[in-house]
Coordinates of C-alpha atoms and ligand atoms in Angstrom, one line a residue:
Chain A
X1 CA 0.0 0.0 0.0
X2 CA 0.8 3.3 -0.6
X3 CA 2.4 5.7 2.3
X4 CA 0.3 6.2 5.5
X5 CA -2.1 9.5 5.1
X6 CA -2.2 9.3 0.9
X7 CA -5.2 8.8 -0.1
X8 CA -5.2 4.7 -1.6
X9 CA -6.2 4.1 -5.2
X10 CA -10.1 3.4 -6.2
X11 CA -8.8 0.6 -7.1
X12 CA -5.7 -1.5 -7.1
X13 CA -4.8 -4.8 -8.7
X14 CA -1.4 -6.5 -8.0
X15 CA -0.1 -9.8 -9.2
X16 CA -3.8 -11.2 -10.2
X17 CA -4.4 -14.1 -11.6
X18 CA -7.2 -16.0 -13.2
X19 CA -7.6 -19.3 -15.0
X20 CA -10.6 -20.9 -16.6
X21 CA -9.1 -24.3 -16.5
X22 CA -6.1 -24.6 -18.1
X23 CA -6.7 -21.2 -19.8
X24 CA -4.5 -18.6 -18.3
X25 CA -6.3 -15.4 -19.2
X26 CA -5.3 -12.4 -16.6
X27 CA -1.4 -12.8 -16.3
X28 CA 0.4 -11.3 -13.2
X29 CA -2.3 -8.2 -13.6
X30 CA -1.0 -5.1 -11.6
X31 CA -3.3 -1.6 -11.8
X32 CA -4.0 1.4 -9.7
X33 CA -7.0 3.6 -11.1
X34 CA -6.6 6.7 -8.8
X35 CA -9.6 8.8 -7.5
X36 CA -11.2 10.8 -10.2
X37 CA -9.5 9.1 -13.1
X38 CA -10.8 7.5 -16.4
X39 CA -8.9 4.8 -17.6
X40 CA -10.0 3.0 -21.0
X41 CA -9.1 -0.6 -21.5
X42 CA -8.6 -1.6 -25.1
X43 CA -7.3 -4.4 -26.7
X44 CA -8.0 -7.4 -29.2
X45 CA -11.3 -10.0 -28.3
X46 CA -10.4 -12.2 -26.3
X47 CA -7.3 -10.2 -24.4
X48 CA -9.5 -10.8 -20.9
X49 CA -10.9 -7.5 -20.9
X50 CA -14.2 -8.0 -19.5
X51 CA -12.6 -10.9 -17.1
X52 CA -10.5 -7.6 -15.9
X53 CA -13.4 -5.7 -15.2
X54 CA -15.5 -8.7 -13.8
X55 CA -12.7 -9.3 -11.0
X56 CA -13.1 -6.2 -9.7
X57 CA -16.4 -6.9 -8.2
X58 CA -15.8 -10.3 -7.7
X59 CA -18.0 -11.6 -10.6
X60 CA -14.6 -13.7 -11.7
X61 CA -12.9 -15.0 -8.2
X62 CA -9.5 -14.7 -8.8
X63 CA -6.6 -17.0 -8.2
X64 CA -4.1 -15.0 -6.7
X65 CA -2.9 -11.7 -6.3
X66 CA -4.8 -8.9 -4.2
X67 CA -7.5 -6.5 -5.2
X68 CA -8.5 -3.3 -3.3
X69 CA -10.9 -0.9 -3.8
X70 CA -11.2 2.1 -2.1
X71 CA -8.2 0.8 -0.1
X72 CA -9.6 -2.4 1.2
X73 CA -9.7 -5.5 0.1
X74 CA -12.2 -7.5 -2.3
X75 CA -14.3 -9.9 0.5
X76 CA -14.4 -13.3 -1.1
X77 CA -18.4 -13.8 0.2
X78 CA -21.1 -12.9 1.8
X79 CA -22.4 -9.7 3.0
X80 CA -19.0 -7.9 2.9
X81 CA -18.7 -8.7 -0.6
X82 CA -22.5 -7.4 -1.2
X83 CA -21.3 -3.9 0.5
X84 CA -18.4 -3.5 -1.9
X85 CA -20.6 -4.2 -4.9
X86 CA -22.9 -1.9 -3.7
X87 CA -20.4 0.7 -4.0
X88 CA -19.0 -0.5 -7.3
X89 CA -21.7 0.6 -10.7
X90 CA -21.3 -1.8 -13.5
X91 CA -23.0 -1.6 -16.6
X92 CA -22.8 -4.4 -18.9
X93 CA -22.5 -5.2 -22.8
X94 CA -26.5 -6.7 -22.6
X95 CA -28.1 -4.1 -19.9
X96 CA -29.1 -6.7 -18.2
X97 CA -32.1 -4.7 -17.3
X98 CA -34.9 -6.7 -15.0
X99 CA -36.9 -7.8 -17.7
X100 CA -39.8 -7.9 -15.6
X101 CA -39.7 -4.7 -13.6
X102 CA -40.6 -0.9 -15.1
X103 CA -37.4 1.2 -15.8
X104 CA -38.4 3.3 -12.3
X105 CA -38.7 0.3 -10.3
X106 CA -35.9 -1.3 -12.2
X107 CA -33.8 2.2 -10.9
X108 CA -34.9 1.9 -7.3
X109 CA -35.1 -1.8 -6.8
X110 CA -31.2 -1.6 -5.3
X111 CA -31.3 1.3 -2.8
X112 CA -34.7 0.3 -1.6
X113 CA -33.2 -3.3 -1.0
X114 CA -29.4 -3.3 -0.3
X115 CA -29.0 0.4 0.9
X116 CA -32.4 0.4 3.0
X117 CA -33.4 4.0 1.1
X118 CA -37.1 5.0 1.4
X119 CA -39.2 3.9 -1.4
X120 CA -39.6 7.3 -2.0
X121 CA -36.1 9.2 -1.7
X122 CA -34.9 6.1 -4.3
X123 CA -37.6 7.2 -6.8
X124 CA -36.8 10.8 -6.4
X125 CA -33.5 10.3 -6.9
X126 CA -34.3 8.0 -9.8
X127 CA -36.3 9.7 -12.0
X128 CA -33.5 12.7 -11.5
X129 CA -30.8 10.0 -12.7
X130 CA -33.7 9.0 -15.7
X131 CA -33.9 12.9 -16.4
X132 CA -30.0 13.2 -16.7
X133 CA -29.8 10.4 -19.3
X134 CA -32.6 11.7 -21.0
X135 CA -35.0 8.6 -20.8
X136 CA -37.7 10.3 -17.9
X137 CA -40.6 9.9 -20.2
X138 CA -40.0 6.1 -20.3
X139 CA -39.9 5.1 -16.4
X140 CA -43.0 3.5 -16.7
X141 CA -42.4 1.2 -19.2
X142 CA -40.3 -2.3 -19.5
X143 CA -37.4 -2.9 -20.9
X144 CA -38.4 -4.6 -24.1
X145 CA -40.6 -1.9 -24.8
X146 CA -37.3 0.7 -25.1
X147 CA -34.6 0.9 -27.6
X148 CA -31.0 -0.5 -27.0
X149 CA -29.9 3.0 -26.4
X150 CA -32.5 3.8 -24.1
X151 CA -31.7 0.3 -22.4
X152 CA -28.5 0.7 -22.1
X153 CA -28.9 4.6 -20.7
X154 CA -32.1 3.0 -17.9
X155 CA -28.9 0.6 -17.0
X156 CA -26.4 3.4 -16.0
X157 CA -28.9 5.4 -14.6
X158 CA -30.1 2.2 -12.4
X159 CA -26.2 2.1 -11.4
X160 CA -25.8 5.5 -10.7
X161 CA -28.8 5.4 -8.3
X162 CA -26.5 3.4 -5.7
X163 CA -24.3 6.5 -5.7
X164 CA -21.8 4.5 -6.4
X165 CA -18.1 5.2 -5.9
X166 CA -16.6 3.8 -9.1
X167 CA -17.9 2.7 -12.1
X168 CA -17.2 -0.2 -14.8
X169 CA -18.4 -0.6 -18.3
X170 CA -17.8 -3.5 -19.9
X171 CA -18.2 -2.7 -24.0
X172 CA -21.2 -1.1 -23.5
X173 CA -21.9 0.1 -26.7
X174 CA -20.6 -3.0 -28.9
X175 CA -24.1 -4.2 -28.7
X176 CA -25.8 -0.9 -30.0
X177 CA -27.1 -0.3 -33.3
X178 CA -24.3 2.8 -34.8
X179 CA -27.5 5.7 -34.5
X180 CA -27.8 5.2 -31.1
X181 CA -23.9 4.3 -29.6
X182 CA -23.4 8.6 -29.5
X183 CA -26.7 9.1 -27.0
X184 CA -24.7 6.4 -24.2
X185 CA -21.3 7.6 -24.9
X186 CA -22.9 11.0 -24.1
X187 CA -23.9 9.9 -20.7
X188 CA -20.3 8.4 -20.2
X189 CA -18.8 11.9 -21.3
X190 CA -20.7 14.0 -18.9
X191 CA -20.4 11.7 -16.1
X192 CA -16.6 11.5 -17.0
X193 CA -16.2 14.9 -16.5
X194 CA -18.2 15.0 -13.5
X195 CA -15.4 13.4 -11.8
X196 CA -16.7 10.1 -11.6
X197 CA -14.2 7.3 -11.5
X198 CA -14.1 5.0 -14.0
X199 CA -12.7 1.5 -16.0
X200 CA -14.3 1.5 -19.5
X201 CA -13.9 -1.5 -21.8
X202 CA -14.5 -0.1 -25.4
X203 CA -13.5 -0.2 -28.9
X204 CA -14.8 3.7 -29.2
X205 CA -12.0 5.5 -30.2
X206 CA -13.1 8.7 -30.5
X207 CA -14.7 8.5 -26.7
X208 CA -11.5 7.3 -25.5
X209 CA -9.8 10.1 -26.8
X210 CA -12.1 12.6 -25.4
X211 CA -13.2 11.4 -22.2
X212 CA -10.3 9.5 -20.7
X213 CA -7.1 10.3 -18.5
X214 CA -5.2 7.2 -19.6
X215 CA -5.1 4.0 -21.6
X216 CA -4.4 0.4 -20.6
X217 CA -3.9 -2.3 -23.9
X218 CA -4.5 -5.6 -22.8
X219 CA -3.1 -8.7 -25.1
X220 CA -3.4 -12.2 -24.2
X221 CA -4.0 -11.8 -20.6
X222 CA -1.0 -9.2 -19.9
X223 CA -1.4 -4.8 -19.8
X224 CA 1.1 -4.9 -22.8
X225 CA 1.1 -0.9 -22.4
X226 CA -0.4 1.7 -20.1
X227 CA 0.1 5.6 -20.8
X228 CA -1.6 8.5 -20.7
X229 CA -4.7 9.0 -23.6
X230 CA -2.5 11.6 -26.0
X231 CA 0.7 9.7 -25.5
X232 CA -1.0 6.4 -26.3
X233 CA -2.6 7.5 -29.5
X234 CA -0.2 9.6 -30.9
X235 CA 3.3 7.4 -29.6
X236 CA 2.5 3.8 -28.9
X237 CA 5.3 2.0 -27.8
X238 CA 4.3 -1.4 -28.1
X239 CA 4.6 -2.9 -31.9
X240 CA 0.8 -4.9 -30.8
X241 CA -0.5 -2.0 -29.9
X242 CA 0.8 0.0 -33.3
X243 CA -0.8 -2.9 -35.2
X244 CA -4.1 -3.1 -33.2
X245 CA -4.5 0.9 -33.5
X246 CA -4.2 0.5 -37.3
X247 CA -6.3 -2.0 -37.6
X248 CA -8.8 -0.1 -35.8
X249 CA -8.4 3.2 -37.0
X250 CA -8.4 2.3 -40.7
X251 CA -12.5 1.2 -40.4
Chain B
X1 CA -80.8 -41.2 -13.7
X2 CA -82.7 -40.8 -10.4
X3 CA -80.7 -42.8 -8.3
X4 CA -77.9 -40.0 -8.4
X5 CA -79.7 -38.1 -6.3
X6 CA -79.4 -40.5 -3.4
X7 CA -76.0 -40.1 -3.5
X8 CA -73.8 -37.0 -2.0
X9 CA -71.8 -36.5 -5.4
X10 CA -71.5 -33.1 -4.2
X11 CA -69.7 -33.3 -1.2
X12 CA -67.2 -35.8 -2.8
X13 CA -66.2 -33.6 -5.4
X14 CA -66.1 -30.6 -3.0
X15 CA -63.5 -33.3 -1.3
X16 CA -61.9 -34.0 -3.8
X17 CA -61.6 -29.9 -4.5
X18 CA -60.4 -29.1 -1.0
X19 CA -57.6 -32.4 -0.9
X20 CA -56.5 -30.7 -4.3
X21 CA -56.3 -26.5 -2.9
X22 CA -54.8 -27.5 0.1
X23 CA -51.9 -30.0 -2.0
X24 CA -51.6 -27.2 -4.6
X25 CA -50.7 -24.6 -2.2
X26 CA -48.2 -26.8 -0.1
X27 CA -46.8 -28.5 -3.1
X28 CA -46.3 -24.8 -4.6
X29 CA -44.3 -23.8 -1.5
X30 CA -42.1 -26.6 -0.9
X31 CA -41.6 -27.0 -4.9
X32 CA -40.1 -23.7 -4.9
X33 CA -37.7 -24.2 -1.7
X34 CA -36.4 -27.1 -3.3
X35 CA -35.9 -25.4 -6.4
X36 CA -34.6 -22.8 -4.5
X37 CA -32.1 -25.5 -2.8
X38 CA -31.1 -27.1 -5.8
X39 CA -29.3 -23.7 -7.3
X40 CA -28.2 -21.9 -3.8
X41 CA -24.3 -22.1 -3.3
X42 CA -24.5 -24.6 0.2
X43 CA -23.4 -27.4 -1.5
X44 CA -25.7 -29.3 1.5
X45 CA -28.6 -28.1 0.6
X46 CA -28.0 -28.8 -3.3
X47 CA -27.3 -32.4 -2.7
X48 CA -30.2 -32.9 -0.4
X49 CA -32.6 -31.0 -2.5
X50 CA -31.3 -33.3 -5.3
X51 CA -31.3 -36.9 -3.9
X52 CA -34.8 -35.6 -2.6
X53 CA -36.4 -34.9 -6.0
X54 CA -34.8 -38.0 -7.8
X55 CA -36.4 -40.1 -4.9
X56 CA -39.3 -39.3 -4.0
X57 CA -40.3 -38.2 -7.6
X58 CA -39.8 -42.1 -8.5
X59 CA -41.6 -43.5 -5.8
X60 CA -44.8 -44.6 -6.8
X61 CA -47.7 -42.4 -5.4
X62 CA -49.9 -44.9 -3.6
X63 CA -46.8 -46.1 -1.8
X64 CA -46.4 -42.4 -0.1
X65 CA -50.0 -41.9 0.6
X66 CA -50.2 -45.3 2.4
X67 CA -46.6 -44.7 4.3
X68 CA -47.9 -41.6 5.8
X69 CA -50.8 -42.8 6.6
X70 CA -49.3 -46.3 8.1
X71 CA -45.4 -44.7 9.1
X72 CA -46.4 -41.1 10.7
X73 CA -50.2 -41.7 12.1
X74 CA -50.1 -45.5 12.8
X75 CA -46.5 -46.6 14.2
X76 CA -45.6 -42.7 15.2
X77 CA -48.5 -41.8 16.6
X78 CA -48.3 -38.4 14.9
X79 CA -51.8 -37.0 15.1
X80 CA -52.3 -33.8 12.6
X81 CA -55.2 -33.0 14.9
X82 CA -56.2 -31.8 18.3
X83 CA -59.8 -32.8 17.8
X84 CA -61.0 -35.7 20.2
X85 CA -64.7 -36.6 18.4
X86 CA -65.1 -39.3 16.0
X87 CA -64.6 -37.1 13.2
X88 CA -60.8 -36.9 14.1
X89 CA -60.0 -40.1 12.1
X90 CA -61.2 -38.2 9.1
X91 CA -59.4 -35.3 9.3
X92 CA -56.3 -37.4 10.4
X93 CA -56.5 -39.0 7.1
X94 CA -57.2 -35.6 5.1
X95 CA -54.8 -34.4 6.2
X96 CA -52.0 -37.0 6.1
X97 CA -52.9 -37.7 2.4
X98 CA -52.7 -33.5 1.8
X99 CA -49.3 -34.1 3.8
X100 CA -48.0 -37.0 1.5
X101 CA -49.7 -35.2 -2.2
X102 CA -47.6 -32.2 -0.8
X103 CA -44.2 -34.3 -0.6
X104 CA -44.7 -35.6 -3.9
X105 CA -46.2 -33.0 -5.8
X106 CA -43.3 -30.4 -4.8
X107 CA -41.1 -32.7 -6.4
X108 CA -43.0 -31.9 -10.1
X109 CA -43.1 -28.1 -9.2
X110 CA -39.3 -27.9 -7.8
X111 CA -38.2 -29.4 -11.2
X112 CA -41.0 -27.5 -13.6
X113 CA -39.4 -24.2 -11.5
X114 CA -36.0 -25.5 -12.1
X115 CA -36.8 -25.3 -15.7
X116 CA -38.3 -22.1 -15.2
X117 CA -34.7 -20.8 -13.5
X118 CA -32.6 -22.0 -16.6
X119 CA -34.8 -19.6 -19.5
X120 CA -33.5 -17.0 -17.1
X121 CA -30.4 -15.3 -18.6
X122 CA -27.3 -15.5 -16.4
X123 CA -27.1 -11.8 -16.6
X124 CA -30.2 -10.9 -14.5
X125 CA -29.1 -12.4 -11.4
X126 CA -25.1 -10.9 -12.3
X127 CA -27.3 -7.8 -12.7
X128 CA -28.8 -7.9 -9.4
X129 CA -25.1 -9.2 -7.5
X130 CA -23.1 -6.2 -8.7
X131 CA -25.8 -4.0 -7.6
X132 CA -24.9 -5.8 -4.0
X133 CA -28.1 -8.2 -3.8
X134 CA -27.3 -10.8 -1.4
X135 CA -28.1 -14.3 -3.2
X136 CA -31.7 -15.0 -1.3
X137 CA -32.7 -11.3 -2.1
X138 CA -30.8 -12.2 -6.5
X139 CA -33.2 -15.2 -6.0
X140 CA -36.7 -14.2 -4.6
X141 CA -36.4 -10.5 -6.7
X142 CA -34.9 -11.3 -9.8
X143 CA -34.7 -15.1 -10.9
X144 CA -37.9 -16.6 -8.9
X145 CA -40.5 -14.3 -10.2
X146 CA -39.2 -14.1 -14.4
X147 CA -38.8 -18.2 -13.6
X148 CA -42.3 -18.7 -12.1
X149 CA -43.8 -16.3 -15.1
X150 CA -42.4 -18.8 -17.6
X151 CA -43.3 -22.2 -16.2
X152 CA -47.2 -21.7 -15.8
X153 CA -48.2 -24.0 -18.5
X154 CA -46.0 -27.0 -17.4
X155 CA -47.9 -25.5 -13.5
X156 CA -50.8 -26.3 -15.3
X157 CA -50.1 -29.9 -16.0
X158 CA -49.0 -30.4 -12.7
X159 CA -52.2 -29.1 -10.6
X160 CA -54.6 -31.5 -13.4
X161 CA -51.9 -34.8 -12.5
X162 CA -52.7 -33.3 -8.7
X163 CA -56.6 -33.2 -8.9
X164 CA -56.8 -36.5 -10.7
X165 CA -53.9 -38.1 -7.9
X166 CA -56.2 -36.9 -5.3
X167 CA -58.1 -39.9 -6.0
X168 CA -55.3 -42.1 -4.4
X169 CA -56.0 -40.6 -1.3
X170 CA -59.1 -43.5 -1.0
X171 CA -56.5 -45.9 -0.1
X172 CA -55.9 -44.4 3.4
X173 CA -59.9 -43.8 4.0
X174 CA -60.5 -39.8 2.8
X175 CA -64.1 -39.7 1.2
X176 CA -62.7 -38.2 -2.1
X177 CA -64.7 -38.7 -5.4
X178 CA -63.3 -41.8 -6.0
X179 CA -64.7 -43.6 -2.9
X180 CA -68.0 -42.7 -3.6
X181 CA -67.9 -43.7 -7.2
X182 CA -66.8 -47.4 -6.1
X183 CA -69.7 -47.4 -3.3
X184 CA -71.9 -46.5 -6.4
X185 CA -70.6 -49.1 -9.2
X186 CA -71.4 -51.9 -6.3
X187 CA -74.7 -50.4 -5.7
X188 CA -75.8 -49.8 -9.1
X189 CA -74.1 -52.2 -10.9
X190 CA -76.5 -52.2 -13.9
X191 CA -75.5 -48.3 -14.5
X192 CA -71.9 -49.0 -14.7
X193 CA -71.5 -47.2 -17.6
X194 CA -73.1 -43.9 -16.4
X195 CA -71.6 -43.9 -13.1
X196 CA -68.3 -43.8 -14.8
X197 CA -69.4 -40.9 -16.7
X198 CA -70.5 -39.0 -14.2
X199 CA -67.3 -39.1 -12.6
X200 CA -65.2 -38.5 -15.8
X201 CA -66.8 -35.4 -16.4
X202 CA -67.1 -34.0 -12.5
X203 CA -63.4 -34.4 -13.2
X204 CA -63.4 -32.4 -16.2
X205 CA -65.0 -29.7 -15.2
X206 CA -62.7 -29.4 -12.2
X207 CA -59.3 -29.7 -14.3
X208 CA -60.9 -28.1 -17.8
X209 CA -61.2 -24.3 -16.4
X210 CA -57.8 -24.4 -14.4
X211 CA -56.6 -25.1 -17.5
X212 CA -57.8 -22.9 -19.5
X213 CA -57.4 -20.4 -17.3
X214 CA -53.8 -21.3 -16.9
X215 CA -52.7 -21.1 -20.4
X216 CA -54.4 -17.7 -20.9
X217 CA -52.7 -16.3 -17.6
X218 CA -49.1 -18.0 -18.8
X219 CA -49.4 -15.8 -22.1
X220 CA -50.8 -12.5 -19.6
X221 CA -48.0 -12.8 -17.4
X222 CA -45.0 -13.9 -19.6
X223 CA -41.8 -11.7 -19.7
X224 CA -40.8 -9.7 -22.3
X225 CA -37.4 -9.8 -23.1
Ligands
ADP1 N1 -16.7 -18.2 -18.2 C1 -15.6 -18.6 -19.0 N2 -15.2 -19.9 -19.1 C2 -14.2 -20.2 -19.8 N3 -13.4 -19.4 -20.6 C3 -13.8 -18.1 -20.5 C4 -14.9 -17.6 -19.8 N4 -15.0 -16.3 -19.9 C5 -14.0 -15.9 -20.8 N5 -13.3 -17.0 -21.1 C6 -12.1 -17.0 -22.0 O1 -11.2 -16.1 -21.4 C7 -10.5 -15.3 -22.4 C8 -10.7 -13.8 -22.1 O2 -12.1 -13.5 -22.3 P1 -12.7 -12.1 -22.0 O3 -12.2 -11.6 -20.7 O4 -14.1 -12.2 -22.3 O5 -11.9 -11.2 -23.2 P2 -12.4 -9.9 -23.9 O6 -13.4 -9.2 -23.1 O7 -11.1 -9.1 -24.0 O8 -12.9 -10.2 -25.3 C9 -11.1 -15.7 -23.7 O9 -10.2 -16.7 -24.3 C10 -12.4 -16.4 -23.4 O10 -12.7 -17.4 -24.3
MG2 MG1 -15.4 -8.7 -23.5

C-alpha cells in the first residue's frame, strides 16, 4: 500500500491471476485507477478485458494476487462482498435490465433493498438519474418496450442510483445499433467529467480520446502498455498496440 | 338417472376440490424451496434438494399416501389434529394424504421451476449481484418471479396430474370422489357405464377451467425480453 495519510487508489490490482481451467487469461495483472481518473481498456477480443473488469467486483474470483478498492480488500463472500458491490456501478454489454420490472422500479429496486433507502427518496433520486440520461418519459415502461440506447442509458442510470463510488463498463456500446452508440457515450462523457471514477472497456476510439485520462492495452491476458490518452494514441510504444490501432483506426 | 340423487356427489367432489387446494398450495411452497435449494451455493442443501427430488419423484404415489398414513399416524402416533370426536380419524386422514400429495407434488413443481430458473439469462441475477443483492434477495427479486412467469403452462399440468392423484388418497380412507364412485358401481351395478361418466366429467370440469385459465394467464404474465 501506498504511504500512510495518501489517499489509496479506487482501485488497485497487483499480481492477479485467473484461469478458466487450463486457460490462463489475466497474467500477473498489476493496476492502480486513482480517485477521479478514467482509464479506457482496449485491446483485441479475447485479451480478458471483461474478465479484468468482472474481477473487480468479484463476478470472476481470482486466483491469486490482491484486489483493493477504495483501499480495502475485495471480500471473497457474503455480506461484505454485497457492501463493496454496492459501492461498485457496473453496466454491462447486454443491460441486463430486470426484464420484468418498469425502468423506475428497475432504478430503485437496489437502494430500496441493499441500501435500505425510502421507497420514495430512491424514486426521487431516480427519476433525476432518468432525467440526466434523458429517458424520464419512459420510467413506466419495461425494458423490451425501449430501444437499445434507451436500455443501455435506464442501465447506467439504475447504477448511478446506488451513488456509487466507481464505475465499470464492460463494451457497453458494442451491442448498439451505430445511431444510437453517441446518445450512451454522451452519458459516459458527462459523467466523466463530472469526476466520476471510472474502467471503460470499449473499442470507441473517439470516446477514449475525449473522455479519458489514460489508456491500458491488454493482449493475451497481460497490460502490454499503459500511458496517458494523448501519449497512447499519438506514440504507442508497443509494436501490438501499433498494429491493433491501425487495424482499428483504418475502419 | 334418479338414483344419483341418493347419493352426496356433491360433497365428494367438494372433497376432492379441498384435498387438491390444500396439495396445490403446499406442493407450490415446498416445490419452490427445493428449487430454491437445488441452485443456492451450500453445497448441502444442493445435494439434499437433489437426492430428494430424484427419490421421491420415483416413488410410486400410492406407496407415499399409504406410508404416511401407516409410518407417521399408525407406528408414530403423529396426530395432525387436536380434535377428540369421532370425526378426528377423518381429518387425520385428510390431512396426512394433503401431507403426502404435498411431498410428492413439490417434487414436479421444484423441477417445472427448475426449468423455469434456466430460461433465465445469467445476466439478470449478475445484474442484481453487482448491484450488491445478497443471493436470497438475487433469487426471490430477480430469478424466482421471471422463472415462475415462464413455467405456468408446465404449473398447469401439474395441478390437473394433482386433482386427478387426489383420488389415491381412498387408499388411506379420505371420502374423495373416487370412494363414492366405487360405493356406487357396487350399488348400481346395472349403471356401470353412467356412473363412470358421471365421474369423468365431474373431473373435467374441475381440471378443464384451471386449465384454460392457466394457459391464458401464462401468455398475460409472460416476460418480455
Ligand atoms: N466463463 C468462461 N469460461 C471459460 N473461458 C472463458 C470464460 N469467460 C471468458 N473466457 C475466455 O477467457 C479469455 C478472455 O475472455 P474475455 O475476458 O471475455 O476477453 P475480452 O473481453 O477481452 O474479449 C477468452 O479466451 C475467453 O474465451
Ligand atoms: Mg469482453
Amino acid at each position: 500500500m501506498s504511504a500512510a495519510g495518501a489517499t489509496p487508489p479506487m482501485i488497485r490490482m497487483a499480481g492477479v491471476d485467473k484461469f478458466f481451467g487450463p486457460l490462463h487469461v489475466l497474467k500477473g495483472i498489476d493496476l492502480e485507477v486513482p480517485k477521479g481518473q478514467v482509464v479506457v481498456v482496449l485491446g483485441p477480443s479475447g485479451s480478458g478485458k471483461s474478465t479484468l473488469c468482472r474481477t473487480i467486483n468479484r463476478l470472476e474470483p481470482i486466483d491469486s494476487g490482491v484486489i483493493e478498492v477504495d483501499g480495502q480488500p475485495v471480500p471473497a463472500e457474503g455480506k461484505a462482498l454485497a457492501r463493496l458491490r454496492a459501492d461498485v456501478g457496473m453496466v454491462f454489454q447486454s443491460f441486463n435490465l430486470f426484464a420484468h420490472k418498469t425502468i423506475i422500479e428497475n432504478v430503485m429496486l437496489a437502494p430500496v433493498k441493499v441500501r435500505g433507502v425510502a421507497s420514495a427518496e430512491a424514486r426521487k433520486h431516480g427519476m433525476e438519474l432518468l432525467d440526466r440520461v434523458g429517458i424520464a418519459n419512459q420510467a413506466e415502461k419495461y425494458p423490451a418496450q425501449l430501444s437499445g440506447g434507451q436500455q443501455q442509458r435506464a442501465a447506467i442510470a439504475r447504477a448511478l442510483n446506488m451513488r456509487p463510488k466507481v464505475m465499470l463498463f464492460d463494451e457497453p456500446t458494442s451491442a448498439l445499433d451505430p445511431e444510437v452508440v453517441n446518445e450512451v457515450l454522451d452519458v459516459m462523457t458527462s459523467l466523466a467529467r463530472d469526476g466520476m471514477t471510472m474502467l471503460v472497456v470499449t473499442h470507441e476510439m473517439g470516446f477514449a480520446r475525449r473522455a479519458s485520462d489514460r489508456v491500458v492495452f491488454m493482449a493475451d491476458g497481460e497490460i502490454v502498455e499503459d500511458a496517458a490518452t494523448e501519449e497512447f494514441f499519438t506514440s504507442p510504444k508497443s509494436e501490438r498496440a501499433r498494429d491493433f490501432l491501425g487495424k482499428i483506426l483504418s475502419h | 338417472m334418479d338414483f344419483l340423487s341418493n347419493y352426496d356427489l356433491l360433497g365428494a367432489f367438494w372433497t376432492t376440490v379441498q384435498l387438491t387446494f390444500w396439495s396445490a398450495i403446499g406442493a407450490l411452497v415446498w416445490g419452490i424451496v427445493l428449487a430454491g435449494m437445488r441452485v443456492s451455493p451450500v453445497w448441502l442443501m444442493r445435494a439434499f434438494a437433489t437426492a430428494y427430488v430424484n427419490i421421491v419423484r420415483n416413488t410410486p404415489l400410492t406407496l407415499i399416501v399409504v406410508a404416511s398414513s401407516l409410518g407417521l399416524y399408525q407406528a408414530l402416533g403423529v396426530s395432525l389434529t387436536t380434535d377428540k370426536t369421532t370425526a378426528a380419524l377423518a381429518i387425520t386422514n385428510f390431512r396426512l394424504a394433503v401431507l403426502a400429495f404435498v411431498l410428492y407434488t413439490g417434487t414436479f413443481v421444484a423441477e417445472a421451476v427448475r426449468s423455469g430458473i434456466n430460461t433465465v439469462p445469467v445476466g439478470q441475477a449478475e445484474a442484481a449481484r453487482a448491484l450488491g443483492l445478497g443471493f436470497f434477495q438475487t433469487l426471490t427479486l430477480i430469478v424466482l418471479p421471471q422463472a415462475l412467469r415462464s413455467v405456468v403452462a408446465p404449473l398447469a399440468s401439474v395441478l390437473i396430474a394433482l386433482t386427478k392423484n387426489t383420488t389415491v388418497a381412498s387408499a388411506i380412507g379420505v371420502a374423495e370422489a373416487a370412494v363414492l364412485m366405487k360405493t356406487m358401481l357396487e350399488n348400481e351395478g346395472q349403471a356401470g357405464t353412467l356412473v363412470f361418466a358421471v365421474f369423468a366429467i365431474g373431473f373435467v370440469i374441475l381440471t378443464l377451467p384451471v386449465g384454460l385459465l392457466l394457459g391464458w394467464l401464462s401468455k398475460k404474465v409472460a416476460v418480455k425480453r
